[in-house]
Short mmCIF file of C-alpha atoms in Angstrom, two decimals:
data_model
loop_
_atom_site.label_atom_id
_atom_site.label_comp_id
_atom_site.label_asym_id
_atom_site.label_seq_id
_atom_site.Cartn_x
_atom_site.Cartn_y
_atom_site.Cartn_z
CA UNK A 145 -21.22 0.21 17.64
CA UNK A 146 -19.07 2.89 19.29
CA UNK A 147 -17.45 5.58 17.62
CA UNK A 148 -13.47 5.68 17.49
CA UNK A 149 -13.28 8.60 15.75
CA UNK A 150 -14.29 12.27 16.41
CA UNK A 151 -14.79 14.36 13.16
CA UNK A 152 -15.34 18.05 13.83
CA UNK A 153 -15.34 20.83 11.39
CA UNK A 154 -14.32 24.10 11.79
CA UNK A 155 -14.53 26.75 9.06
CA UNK A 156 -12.12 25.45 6.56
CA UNK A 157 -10.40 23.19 8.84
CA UNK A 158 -11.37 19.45 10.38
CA UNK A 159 -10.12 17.85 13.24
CA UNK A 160 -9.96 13.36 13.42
CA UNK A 161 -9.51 12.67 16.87
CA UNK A 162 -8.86 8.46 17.50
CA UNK A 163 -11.47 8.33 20.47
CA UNK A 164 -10.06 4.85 22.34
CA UNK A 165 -7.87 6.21 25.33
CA UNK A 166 -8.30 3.52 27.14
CA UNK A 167 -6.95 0.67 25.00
CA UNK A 168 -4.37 4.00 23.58
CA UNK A 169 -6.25 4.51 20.47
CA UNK A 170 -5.51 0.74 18.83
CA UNK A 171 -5.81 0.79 14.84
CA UNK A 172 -7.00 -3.08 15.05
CA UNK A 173 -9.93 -4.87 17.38
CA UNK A 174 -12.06 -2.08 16.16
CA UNK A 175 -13.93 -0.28 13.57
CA UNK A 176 -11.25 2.52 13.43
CA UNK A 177 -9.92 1.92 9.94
CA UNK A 178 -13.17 2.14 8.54
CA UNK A 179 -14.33 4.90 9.93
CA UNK A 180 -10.82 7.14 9.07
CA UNK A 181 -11.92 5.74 5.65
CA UNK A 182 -15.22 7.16 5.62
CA UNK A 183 -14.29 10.46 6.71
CA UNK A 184 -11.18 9.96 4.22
CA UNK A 185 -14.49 10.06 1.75
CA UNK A 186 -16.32 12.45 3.49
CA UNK A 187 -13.25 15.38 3.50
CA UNK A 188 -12.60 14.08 -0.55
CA UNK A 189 -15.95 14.91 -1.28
CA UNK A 190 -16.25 18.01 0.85
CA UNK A 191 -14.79 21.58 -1.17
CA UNK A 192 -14.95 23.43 1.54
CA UNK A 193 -12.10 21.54 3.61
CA UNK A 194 -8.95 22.53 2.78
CA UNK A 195 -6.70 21.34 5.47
CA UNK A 196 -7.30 18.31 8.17
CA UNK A 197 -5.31 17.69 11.52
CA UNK A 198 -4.68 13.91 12.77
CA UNK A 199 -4.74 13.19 16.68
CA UNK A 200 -5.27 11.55 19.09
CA UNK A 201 -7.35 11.35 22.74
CA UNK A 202 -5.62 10.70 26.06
CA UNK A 203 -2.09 9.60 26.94
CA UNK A 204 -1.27 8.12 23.45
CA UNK A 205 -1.54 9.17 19.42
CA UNK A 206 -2.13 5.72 19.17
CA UNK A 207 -0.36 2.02 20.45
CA UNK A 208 -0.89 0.48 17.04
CA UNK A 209 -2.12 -2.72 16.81
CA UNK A 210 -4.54 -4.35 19.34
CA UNK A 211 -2.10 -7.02 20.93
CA UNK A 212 -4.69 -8.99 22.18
CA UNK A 213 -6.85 -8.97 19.37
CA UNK A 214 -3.14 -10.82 17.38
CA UNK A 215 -4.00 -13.99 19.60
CA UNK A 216 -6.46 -15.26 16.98
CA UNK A 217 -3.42 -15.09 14.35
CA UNK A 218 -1.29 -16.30 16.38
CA UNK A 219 -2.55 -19.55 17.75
CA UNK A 220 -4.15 -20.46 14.12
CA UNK A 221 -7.83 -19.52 14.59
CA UNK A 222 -7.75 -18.05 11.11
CA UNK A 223 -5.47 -19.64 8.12
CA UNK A 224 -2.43 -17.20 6.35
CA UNK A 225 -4.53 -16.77 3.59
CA UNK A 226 -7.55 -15.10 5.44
CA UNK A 227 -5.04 -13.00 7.49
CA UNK A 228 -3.23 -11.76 4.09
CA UNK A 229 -6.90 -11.01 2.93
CA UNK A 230 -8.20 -8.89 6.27
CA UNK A 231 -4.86 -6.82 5.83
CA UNK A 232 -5.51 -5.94 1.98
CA UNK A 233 -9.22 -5.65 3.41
CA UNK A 234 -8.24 -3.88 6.27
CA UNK A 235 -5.43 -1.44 7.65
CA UNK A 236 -3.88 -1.61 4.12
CA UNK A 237 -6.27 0.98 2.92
CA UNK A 238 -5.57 3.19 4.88
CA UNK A 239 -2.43 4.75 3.51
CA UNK A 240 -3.23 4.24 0.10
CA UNK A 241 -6.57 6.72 1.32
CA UNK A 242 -4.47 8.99 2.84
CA UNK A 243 -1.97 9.01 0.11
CA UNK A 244 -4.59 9.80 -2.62
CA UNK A 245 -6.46 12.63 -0.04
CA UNK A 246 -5.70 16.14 -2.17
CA UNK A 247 -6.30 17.67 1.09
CA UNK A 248 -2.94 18.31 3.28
CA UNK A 249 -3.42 16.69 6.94
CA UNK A 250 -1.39 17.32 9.73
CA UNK A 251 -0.79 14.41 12.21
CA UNK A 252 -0.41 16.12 15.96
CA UNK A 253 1.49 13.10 17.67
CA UNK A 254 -0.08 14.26 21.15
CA UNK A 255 1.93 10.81 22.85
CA UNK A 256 3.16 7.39 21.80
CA UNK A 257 3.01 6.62 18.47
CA UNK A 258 3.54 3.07 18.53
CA UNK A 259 3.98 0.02 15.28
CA UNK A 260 0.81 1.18 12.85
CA UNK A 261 0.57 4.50 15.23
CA UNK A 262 3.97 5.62 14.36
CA UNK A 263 2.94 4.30 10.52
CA UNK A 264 0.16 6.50 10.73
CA UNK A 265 1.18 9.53 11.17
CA UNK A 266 3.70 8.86 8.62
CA UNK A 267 0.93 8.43 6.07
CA UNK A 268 0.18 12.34 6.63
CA UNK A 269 1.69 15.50 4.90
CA UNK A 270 3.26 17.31 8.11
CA UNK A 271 3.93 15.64 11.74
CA UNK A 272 4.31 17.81 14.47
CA UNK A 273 5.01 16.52 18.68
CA UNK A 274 3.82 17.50 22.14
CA UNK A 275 7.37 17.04 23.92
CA UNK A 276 5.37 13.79 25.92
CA UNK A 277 5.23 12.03 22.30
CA UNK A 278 7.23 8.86 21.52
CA UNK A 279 8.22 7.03 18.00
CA UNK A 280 8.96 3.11 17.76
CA UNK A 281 8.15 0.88 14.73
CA UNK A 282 8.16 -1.80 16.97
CA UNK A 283 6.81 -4.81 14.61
CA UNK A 284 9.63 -6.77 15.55
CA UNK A 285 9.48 -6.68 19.17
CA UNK A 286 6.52 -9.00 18.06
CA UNK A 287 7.66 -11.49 15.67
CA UNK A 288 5.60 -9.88 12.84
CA UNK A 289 6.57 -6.67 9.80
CA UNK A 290 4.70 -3.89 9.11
CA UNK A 291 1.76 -4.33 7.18
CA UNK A 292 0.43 -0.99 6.64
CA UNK A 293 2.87 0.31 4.73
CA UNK A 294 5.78 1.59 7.03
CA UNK A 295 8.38 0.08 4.88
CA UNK A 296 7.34 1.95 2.12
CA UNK A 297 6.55 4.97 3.96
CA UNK A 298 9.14 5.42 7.10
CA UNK A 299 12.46 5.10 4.65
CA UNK A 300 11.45 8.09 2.23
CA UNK A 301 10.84 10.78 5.29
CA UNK A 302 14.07 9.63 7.79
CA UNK A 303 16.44 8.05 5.23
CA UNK A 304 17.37 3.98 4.47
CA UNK A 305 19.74 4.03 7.62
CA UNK A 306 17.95 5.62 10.55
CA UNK A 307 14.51 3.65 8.95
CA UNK A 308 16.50 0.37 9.07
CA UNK A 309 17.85 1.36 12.90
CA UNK A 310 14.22 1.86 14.38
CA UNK A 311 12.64 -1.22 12.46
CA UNK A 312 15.36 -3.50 12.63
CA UNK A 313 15.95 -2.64 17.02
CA UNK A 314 12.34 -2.03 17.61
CA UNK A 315 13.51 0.89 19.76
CA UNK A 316 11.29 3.98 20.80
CA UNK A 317 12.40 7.73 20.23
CA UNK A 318 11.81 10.94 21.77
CA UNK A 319 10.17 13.80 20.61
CA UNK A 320 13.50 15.57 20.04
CA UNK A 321 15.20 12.94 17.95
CA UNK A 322 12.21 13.15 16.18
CA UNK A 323 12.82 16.18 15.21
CA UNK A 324 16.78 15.20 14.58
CA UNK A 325 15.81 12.64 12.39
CA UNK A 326 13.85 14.67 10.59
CA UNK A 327 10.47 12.73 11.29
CA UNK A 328 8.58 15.56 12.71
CA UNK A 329 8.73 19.02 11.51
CA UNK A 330 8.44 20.86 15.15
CA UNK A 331 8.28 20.14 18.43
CA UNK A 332 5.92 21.85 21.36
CA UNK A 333 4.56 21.58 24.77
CA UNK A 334 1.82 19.59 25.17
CA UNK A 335 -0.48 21.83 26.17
CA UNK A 336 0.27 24.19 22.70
CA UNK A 337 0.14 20.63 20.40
CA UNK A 338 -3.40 21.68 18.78
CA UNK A 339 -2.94 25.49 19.33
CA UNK A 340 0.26 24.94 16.69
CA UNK A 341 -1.70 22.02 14.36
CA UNK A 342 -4.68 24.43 14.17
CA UNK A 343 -2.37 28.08 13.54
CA UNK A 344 -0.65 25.48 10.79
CA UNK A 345 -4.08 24.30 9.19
CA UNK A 346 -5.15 27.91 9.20
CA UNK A 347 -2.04 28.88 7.30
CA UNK A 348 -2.60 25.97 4.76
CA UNK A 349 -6.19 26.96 4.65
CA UNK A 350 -5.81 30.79 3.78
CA UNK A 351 -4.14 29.84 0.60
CA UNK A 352 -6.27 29.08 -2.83
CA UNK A 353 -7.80 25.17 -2.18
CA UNK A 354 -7.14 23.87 -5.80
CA UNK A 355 -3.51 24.87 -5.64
CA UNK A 356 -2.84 23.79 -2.42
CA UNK A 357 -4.35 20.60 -3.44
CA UNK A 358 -2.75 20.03 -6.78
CA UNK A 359 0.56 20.84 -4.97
CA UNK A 360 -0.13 18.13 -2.68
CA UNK A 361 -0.61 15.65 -5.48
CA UNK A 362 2.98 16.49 -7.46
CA UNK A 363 4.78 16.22 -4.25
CA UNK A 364 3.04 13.25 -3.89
CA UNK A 365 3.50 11.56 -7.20
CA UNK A 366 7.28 12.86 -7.29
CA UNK A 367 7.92 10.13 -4.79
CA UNK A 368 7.77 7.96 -7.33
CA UNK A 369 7.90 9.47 -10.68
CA UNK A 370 10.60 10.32 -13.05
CA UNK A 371 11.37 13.84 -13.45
CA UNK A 372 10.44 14.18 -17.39
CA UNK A 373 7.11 12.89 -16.24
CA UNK A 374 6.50 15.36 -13.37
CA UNK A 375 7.02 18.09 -15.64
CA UNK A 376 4.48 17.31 -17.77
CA UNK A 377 1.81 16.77 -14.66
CA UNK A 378 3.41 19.84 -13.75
CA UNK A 379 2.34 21.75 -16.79
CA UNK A 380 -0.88 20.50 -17.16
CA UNK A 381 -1.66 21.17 -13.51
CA UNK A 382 -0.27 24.73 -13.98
CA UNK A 383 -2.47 25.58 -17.10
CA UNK A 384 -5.64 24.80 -15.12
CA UNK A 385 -4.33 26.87 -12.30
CA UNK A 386 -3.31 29.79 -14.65
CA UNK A 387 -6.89 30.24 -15.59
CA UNK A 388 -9.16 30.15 -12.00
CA UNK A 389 -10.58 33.11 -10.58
CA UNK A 390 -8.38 32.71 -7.22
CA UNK A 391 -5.17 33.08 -9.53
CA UNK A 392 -6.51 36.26 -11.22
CA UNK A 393 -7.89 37.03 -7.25
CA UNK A 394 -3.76 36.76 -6.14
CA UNK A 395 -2.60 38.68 -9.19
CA UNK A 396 -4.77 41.60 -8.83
CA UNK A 397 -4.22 41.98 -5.19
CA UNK A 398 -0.09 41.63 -5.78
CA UNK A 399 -0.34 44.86 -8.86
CA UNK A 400 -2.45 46.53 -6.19
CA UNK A 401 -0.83 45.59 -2.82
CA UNK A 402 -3.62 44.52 -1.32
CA UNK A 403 -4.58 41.46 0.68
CA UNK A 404 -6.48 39.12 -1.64
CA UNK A 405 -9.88 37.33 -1.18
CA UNK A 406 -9.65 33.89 -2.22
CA UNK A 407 -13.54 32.30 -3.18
CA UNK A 408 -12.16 28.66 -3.33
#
């Protein structure tokens, strides 16, 4: 079976590249979403990773769902039932993966970002765009919703209204309304797209892993959570903090203005 996805690990730091530029990286018709899952595992279970970065090979980030792999659905090959079950099987664990990672990734939208592409990279931490990159949540343009998540996901990064304009129109965006809209935090040439993602994942990286990663998880849970109840999280995820070495490492090097020399 062919690989779709490129892992590649570089001090602190790995790189997922979708590896299907022909078809424009599809998320469906392949074995894509199971292999982001197992390296979802493989970076979970890894210490030494601190920071990941999300891309994609050739022209695209990724065109979303196979199209021609929807004919099977669509002309009643399989019943509603065993459709409902290959999504909760299926795509649908991918953001709640991503969503549970500890470690920050970065999705660098190198081109279109397309239905379950644009979904995607909306399912990691930080999105940053090569100029060339487009946004559409395109479902309807099909007949069909998203089910991966995007209705969950897309509302609580650009806002109720703007969410509701791209998934009600089905219309694409540029990189720069992107960044307008608040759905990418920079924008770059194409050309300095993984330059930036990697400089970013090195900054993420330099810090102390276990508070970068409980950070990840309040900001996380505070999408949900009431306030009283983050606090507590908050202090429990403090007191640990308060007593590792890389705390006491950062304290020591602030009295004596020094760089410090984090062990992880």
């Amino acid at each position: 079976m062919a690989e779709f996805l490129l892992y590649e690990q570089k001090n602190h730091i790995v790189t997922l590249t979708l590896n299907d530029p022909e078809r424009h990286n599809p998320l469906t018709g392949n074995s894509i979403v199971d292999e982001i899952l197992d390296a979802v595992k493989r970076i979970d279970a890894d210490r030494s990773v601190r920071a990941v970065i999300l891309t994609g090979n050739g022209p695209s980030f990724s065109a979303g769902g196979n199209v021609k792999a929807m004919l099977r659905q669509a002309t009643g090959e399989v019943d509603a039932m065993q459709v409902r079950h290959e999504y909760r099987a299926g795509i649908q664990r991918l953001p709640l993966a991503l969503f549970n990672l500890e470690v920050p990734v970065i999705a660098a939208v190198n081109g279109h970002a397309i239905g379950a592409g644009l979904d995607l990279t909306c399912m990691c931490d930080i999105r940053i765009a090569a100029e060339t990159a487009k946004f559409a949540e395109s479902f309807v343009k099909l007949g069909i919703v998203a089910g991966d998540g995007g209705a969950w996901l897309l509302p609580r990064i650009i806002g109720l209204s703007r969410a509701a304009e791209l998934s009600y129109t089905g219309r694409s965006i540029d990189a720069h309304l992107a960044l307008a809209w608040n759905l990418v935090s920079q924008v770059v040439p194409a050309a300095e797209l993984m330059p930036c993602a990697m400089k970013l994942a090195e900054e993420i990286a330099a810090n102390p892993p276990h508070a970068v990663r409980l950070t990840k998880r309040l900001i996380r849970e505070g999408m949900t959570t009431r306030l009283d109840t983050l606090l507590e999280m908050a202090s429990m995820y403090q007191a640990v903090s308060h007593q590792t070495a890389d705390h006491r490492e950062a304290v020591n090097a602030f009295i004596e203005k020094r760089a410090p020399k984090f062990g992880g």
